[in-house]
mmCIF file of C-alpha atoms in Angstrom:
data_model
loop_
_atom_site.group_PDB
_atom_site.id
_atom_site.type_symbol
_atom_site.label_atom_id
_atom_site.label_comp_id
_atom_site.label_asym_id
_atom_site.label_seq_id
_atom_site.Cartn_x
_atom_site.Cartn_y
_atom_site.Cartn_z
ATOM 1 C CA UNK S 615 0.000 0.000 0.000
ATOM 2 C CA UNK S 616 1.611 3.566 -0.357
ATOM 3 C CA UNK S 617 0.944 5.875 2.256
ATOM 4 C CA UNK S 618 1.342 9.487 1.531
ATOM 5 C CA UNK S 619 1.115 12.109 3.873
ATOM 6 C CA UNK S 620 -1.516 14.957 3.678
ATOM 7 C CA UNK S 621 1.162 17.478 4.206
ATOM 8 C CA UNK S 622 4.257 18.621 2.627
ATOM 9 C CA UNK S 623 6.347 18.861 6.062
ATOM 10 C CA UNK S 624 7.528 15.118 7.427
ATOM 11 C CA UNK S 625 5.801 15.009 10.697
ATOM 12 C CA UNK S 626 3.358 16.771 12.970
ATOM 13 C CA UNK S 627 5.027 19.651 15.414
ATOM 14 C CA UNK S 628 4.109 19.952 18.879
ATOM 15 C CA UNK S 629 -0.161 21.609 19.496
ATOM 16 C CA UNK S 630 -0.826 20.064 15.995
ATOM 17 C CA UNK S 631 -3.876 18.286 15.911
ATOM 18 C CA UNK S 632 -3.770 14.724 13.694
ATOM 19 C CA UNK S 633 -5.958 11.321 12.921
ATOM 20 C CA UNK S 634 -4.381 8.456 14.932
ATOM 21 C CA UNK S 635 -5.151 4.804 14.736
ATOM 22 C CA UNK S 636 -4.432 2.584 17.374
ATOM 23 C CA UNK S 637 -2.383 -0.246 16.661
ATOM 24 C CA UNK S 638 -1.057 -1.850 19.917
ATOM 25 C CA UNK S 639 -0.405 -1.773 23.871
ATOM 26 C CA UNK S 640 2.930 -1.532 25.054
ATOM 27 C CA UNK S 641 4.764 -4.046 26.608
ATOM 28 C CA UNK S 642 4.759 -2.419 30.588
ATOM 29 C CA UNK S 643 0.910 -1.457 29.918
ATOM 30 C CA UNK S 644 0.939 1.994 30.604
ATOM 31 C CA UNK S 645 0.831 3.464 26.775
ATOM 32 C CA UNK S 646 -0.637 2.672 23.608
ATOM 33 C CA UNK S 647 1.204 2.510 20.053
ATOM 34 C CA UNK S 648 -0.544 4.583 17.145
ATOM 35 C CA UNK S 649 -0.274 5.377 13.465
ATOM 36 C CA UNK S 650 -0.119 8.709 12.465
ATOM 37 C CA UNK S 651 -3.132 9.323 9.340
ATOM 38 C CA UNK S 652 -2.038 12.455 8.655
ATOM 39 C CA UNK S 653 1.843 11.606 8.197
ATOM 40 C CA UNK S 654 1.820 8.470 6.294
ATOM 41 C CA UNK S 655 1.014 6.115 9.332
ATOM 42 C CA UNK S 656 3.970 7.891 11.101
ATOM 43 C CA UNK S 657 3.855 5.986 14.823
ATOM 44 C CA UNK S 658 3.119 7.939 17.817
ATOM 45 C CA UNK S 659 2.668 7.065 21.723
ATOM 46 C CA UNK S 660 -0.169 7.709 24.091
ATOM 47 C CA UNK S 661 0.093 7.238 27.418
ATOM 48 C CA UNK S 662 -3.224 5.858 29.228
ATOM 49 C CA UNK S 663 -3.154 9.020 31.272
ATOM 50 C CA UNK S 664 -3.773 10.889 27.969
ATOM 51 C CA UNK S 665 -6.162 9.011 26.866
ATOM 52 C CA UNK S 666 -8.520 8.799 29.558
ATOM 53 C CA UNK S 667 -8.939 11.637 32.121
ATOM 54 C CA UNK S 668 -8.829 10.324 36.134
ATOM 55 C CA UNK S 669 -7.389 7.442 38.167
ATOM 56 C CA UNK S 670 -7.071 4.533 35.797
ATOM 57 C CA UNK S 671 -9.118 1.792 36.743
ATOM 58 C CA UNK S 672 -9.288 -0.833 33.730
ATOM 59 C CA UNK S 673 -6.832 -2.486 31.817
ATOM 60 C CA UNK S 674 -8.086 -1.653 28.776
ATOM 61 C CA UNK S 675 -9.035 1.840 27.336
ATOM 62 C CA UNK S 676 -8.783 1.363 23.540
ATOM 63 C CA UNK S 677 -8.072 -1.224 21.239
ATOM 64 C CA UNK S 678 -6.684 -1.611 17.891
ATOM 65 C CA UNK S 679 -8.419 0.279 15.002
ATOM 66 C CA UNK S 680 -9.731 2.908 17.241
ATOM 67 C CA UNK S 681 -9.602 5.930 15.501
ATOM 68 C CA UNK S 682 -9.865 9.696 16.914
ATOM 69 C CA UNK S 683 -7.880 13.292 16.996
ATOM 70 C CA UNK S 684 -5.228 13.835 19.236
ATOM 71 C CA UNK S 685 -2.688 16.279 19.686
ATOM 72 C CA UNK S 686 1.191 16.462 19.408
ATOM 73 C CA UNK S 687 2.269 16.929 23.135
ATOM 74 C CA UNK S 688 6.391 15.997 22.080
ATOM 75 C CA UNK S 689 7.718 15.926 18.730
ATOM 76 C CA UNK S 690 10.955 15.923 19.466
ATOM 77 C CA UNK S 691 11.429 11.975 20.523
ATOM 78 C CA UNK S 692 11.966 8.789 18.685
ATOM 79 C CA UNK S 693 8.135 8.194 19.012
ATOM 80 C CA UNK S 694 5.852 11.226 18.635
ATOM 81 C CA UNK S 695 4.026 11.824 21.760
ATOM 82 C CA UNK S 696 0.101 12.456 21.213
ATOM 83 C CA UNK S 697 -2.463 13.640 23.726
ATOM 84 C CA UNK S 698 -6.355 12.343 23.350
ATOM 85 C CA UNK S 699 -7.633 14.530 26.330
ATOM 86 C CA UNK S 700 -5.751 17.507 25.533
ATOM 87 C CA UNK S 701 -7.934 19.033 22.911
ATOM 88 C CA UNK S 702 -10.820 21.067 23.518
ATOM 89 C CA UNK S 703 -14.146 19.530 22.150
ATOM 90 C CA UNK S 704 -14.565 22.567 19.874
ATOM 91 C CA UNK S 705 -11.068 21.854 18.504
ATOM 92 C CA UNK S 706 -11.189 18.153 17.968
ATOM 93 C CA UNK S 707 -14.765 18.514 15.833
ATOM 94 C CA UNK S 708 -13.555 20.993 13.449
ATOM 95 C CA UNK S 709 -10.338 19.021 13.190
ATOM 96 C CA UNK S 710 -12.364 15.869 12.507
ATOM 97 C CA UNK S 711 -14.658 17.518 9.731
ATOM 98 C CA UNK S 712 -11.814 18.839 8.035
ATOM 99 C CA UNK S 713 -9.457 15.738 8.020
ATOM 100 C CA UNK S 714 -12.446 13.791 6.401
ATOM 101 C CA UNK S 715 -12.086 16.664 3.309
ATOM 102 C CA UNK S 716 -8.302 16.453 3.463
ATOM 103 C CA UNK S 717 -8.805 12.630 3.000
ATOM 104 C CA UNK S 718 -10.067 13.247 -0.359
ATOM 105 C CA UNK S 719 -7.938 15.518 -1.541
ATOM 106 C CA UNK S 720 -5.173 13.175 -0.307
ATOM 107 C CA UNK S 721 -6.681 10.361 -1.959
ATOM 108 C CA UNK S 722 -6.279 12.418 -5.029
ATOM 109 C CA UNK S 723 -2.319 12.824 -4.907
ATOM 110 C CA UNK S 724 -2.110 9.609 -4.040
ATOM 111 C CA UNK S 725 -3.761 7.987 -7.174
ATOM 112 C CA UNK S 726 -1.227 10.600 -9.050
ATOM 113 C CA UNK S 727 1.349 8.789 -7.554
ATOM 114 C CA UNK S 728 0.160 5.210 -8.408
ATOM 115 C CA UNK S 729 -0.291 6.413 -11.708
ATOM 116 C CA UNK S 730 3.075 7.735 -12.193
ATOM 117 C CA UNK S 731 4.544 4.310 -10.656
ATOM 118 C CA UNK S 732 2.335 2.600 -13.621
ATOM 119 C CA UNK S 733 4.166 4.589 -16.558
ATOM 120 C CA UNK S 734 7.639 3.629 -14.286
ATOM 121 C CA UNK S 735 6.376 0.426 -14.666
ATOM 122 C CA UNK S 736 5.451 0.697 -18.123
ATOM 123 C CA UNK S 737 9.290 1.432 -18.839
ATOM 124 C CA UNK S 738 10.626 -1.697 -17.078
ATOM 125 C CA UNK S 739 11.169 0.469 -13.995
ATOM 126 C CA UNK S 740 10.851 -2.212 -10.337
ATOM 127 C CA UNK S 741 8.440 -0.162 -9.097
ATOM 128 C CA UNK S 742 8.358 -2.300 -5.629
ATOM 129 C CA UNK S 743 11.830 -0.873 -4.548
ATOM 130 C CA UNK S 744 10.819 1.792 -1.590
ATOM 131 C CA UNK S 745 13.154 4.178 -2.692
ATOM 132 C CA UNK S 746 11.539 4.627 -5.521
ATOM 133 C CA UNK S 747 8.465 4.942 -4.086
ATOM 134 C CA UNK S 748 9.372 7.104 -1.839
ATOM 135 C CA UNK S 749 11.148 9.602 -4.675
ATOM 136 C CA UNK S 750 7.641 9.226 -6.658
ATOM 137 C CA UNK S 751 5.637 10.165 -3.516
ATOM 138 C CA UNK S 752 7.561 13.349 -2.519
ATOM 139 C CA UNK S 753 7.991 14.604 -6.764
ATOM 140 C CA UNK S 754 4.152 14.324 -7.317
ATOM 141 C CA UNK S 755 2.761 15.388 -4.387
ATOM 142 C CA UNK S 756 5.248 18.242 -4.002
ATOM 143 C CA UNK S 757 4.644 19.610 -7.740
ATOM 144 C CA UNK S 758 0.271 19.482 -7.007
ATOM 145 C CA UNK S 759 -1.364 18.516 -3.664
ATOM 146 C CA UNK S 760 1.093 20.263 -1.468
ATOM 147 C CA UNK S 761 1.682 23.158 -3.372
ATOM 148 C CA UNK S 762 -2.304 23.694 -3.572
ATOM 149 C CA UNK S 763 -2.661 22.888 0.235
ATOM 150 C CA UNK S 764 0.306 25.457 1.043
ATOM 151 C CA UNK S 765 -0.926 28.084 -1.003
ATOM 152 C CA UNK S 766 -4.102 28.640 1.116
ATOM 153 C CA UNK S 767 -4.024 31.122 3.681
ATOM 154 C CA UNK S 768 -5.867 29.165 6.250
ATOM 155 C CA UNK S 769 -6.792 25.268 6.102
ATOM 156 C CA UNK S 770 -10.205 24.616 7.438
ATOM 157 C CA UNK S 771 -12.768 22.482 6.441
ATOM 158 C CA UNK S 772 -14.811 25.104 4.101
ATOM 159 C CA UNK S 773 -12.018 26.367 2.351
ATOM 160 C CA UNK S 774 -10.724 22.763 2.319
ATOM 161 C CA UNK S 775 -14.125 21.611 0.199
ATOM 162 C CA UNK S 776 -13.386 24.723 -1.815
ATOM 163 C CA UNK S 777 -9.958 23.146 -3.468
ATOM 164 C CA UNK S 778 -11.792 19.758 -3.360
ATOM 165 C CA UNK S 779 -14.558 21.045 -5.699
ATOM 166 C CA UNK S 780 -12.498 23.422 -7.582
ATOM 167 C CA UNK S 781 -9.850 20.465 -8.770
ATOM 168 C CA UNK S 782 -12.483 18.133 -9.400
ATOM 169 C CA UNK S 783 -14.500 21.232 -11.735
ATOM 170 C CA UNK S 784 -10.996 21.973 -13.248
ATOM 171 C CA UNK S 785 -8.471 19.503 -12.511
ATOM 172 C CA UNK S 786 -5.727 20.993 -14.789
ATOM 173 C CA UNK S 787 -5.160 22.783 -12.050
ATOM 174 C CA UNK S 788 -3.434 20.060 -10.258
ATOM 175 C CA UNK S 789 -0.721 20.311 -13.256
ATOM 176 C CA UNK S 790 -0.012 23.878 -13.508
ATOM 177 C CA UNK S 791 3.752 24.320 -12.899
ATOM 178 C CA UNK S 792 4.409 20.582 -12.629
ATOM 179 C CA UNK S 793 7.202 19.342 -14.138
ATOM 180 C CA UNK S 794 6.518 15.021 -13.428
ATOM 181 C CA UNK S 795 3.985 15.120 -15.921
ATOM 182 C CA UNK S 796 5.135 17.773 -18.487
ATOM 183 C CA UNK S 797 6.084 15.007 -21.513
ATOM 184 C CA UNK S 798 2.400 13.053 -20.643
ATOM 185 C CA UNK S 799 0.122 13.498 -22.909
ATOM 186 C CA UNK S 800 -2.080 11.011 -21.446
ATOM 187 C CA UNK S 801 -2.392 12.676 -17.605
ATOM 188 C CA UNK S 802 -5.485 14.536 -18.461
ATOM 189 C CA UNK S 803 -7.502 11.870 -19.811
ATOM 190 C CA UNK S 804 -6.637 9.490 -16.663
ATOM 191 C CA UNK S 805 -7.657 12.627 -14.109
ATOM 192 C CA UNK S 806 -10.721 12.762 -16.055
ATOM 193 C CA UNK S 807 -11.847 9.055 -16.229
ATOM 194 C CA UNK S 808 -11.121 8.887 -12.173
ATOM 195 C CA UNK S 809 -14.207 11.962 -11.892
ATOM 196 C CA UNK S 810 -17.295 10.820 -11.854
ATOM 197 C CA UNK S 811 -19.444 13.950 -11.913
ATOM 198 C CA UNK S 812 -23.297 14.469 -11.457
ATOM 199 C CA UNK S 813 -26.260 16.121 -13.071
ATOM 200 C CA UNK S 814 -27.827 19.491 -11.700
ATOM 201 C CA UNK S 815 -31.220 19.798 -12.292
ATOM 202 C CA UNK S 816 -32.326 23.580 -12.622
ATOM 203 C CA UNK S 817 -35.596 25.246 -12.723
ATOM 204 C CA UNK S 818 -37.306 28.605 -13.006
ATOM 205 C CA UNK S 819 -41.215 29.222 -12.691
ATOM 206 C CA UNK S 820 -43.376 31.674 -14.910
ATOM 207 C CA UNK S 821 -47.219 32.715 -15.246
ATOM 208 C CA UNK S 822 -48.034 32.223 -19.158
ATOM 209 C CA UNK S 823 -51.948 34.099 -19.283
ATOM 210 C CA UNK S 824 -53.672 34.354 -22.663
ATOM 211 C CA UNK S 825 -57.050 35.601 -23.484
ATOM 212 C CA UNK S 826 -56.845 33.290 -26.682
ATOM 213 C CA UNK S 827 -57.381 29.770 -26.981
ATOM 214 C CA UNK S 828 -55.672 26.998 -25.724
ATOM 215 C CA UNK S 829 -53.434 26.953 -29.110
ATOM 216 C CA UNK S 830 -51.607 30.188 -28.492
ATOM 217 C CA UNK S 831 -50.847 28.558 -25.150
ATOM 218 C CA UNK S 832 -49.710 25.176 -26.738
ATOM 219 C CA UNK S 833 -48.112 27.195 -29.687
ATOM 220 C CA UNK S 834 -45.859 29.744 -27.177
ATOM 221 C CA UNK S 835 -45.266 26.337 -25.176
ATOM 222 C CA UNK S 836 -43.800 24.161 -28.316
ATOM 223 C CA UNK S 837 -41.183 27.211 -29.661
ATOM 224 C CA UNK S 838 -39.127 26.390 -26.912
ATOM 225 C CA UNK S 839 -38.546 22.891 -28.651
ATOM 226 C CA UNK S 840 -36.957 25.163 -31.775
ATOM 227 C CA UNK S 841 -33.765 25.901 -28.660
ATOM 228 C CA UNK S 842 -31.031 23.781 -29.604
ATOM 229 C CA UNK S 843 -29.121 22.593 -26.821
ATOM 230 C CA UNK S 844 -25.843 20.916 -26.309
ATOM 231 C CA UNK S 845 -25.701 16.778 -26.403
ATOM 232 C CA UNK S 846 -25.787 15.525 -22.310
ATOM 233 C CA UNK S 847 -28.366 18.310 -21.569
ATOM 234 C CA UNK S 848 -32.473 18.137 -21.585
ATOM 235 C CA UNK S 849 -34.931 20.606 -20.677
ATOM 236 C CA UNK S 850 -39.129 19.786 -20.225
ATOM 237 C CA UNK S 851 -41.817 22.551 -19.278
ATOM 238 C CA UNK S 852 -44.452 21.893 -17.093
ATOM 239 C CA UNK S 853 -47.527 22.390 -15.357
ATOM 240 C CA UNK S 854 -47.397 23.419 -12.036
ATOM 241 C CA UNK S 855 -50.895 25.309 -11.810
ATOM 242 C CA UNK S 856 -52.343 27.283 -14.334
ATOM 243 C CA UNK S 857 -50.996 29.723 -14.983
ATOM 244 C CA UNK S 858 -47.819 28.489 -13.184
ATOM 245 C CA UNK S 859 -45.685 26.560 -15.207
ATOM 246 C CA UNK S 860 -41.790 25.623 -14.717
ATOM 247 C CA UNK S 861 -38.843 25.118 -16.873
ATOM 248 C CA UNK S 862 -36.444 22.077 -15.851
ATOM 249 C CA UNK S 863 -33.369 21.912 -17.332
ATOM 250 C CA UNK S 864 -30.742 19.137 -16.184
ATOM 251 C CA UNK S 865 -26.555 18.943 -17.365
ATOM 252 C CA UNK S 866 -23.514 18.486 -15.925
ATOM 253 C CA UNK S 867 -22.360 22.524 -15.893
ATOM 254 C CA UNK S 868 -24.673 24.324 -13.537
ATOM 255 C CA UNK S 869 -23.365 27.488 -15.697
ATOM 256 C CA UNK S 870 -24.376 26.169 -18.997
ATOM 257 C CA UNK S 871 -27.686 24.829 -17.223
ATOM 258 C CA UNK S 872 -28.539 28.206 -16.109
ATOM 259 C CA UNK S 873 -27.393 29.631 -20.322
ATOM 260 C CA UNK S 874 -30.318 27.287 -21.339
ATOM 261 C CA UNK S 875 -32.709 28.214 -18.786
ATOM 262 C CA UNK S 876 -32.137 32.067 -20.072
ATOM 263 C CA UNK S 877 -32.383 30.849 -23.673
ATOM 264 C CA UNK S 878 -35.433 29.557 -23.315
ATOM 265 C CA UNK S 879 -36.954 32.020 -21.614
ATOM 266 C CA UNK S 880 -35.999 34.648 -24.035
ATOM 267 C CA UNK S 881 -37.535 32.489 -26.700
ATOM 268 C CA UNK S 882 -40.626 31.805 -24.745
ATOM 269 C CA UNK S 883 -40.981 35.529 -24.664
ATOM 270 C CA UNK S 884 -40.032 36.316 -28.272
ATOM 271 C CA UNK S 885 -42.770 34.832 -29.655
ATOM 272 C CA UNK S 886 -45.695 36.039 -27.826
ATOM 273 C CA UNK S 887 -48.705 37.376 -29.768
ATOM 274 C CA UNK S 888 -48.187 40.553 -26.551
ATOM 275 C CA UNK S 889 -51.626 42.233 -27.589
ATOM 276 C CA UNK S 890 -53.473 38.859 -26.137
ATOM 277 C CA UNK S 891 -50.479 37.009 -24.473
ATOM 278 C CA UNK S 892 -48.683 37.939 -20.889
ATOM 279 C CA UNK S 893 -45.521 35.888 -19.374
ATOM 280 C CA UNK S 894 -43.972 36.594 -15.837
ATOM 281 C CA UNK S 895 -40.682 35.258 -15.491
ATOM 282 C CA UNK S 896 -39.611 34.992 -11.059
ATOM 283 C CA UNK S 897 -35.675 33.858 -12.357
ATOM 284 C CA UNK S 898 -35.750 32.819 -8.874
ATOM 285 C CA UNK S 899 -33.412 29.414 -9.936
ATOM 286 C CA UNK S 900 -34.015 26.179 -7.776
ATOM 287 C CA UNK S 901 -31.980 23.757 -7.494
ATOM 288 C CA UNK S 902 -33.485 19.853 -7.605
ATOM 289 C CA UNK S 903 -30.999 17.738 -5.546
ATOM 290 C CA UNK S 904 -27.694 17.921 -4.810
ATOM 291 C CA UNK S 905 -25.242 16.568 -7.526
ATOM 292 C CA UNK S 906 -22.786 14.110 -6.376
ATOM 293 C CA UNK S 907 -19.310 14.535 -8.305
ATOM 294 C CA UNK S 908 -16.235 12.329 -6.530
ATOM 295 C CA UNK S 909 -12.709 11.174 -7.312
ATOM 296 C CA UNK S 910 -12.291 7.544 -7.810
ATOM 297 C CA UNK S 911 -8.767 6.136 -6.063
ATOM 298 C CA UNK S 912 -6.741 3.751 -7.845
ATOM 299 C CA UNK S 913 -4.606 1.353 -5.623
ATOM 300 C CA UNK S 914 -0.990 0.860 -5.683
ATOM 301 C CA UNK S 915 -1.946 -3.351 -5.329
ATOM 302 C CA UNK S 916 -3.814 -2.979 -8.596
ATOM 303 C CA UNK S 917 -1.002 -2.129 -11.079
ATOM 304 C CA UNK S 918 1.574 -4.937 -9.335
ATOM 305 C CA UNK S 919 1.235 -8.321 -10.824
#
């Protein structure tokens, strides 16, 4: 499995704040072993007397996959020392929502990096050798995650799912500068096929009144089938009420969803008979459902035979 670490510097300094997972008890009892989530599974310590608060009483306060937020109490020993009751509830919730946006955008860099190993690969590199790994690892990440995550001016979990959506909206991004993938013509097309993005589903209400038949309603209501519209996107009008009918338009751009919606409308307008015809148009947009769009990881275990 390769482990890469969310950050660009090695390890956690003392009052940070990281993920650990516990992994074992210590031989005299008195402190549990932990991997480090943040830092590539980096081990830290935890005495039982910072992990529960009190006299200890049991012999057993956590056990192996537990998982919570603690915080760097010595950094400056062999094994990190971590602190479970030294963070203030306030601090260890926004900590946790962030880390689980942080986890995607690491999982991003990280199925760079397995897909950099696979062209290695591809040109008779041994891409099980650490080293190499390790030199793979600190190139990618260094040259996109990192250098994204270091340019903001604060990390917390809003503007966190603000680079999250922006790479996965325009992932070319993650390239600018780079010099690992300057000669591959093929990077953009992999980013691509990992995104799986979802529809939006826009629509916008209007009052159509005539004092004509039902025809010049049907007739005002069928010109919007003359809109040509690009391929992957739909749009239906329907009833709501009379007179309230709604437009629903569905794509993967919200921007482009919202350029038909205002096409249509125009054209709904332009051909009103406006002695005996009257449209209102509330271009109040709503939004049906929320669109899902994700990254897809690719395993380091999948591209070694």
């Amino acid at each position: 499995m390769l482990h890469t670490r969310f950050y660009s510097k090695t390890s956690p300094e003392d009052g940070d704040i990281c993920q650990v997972e516990i992994t074992s008890k210590s031989a005299d009892g008195i402190a549990y072993y932990a991997k480090i989530l943040d830092y590539g599974d980096l081990e830290a310590m935890l005495p039982i007397t910072e992990i529960v608060r009190g006299r200890v009483r049991s012999k057993k306060y956590a056990t192996p996959g537990d998982r919570f937020p603690a915080i760097t109490t010595d950094s400056n020993t062999s094994c990190i020392m971590m602190s479970k009751i030294k963070i203030h509830r306030y601090d260890r919730q926004n900590y946790s929502d962030r880390f689980d946006v942080l986890t995607k955008i690491n999982k991003i860099g990280n199925t760079l990096c397995v897909y950099r190993l696979k062209c290695l690969k591809e040109s008779g590199e041994d891409i099980t050798d650490t080293v190499l790994q390790n030199d793979v690892v600190e190139k990618v990440m260094s040259e996109t995650i990192w250098r994204l995550l270091n340019s903001m001016k604060e990390m917390t979990k809003e503007t966190c799912e603000e680079l999250y959506s922006n790479i996965l909206q325009n992932p070319s991004m993650l390239l600018e500068g780079t010099s690992v993938f300057a000669d591959d013509d093929n990077i953009m097309k992999f980013i691509n096929s990992r995104i799986a993005r979802g529809e939006v589903t826009l629509s916008n209400e209007f009052d159509l009144i005539t004092y004509q038949d039902v025809n010049e309603l049907k007739r005002v209501l069928n010109s919007a089938k003359e809109v040509e519209i690009a391929k992957d996107y739909s749009f239906s009008i329907k009833s709501i009420s009379s007179p309230l009918y709604a437009i629903f338009v569905t794509g993967l751009s919200e921007d482009k969803v919202k350029e038909i919606l205002t096409t249509v409308m125009k054209k709904l307008d332009d051909v009103l008979d406006k002695k005996n015809t009257r449209i209102t148009m509330k271009e109040e947009y709503k939004s049906i459902g929320k669109p899902e769009t994700f990254f897809s990881a690719l395993s380091l275990l999948s591209i070694i035979d």
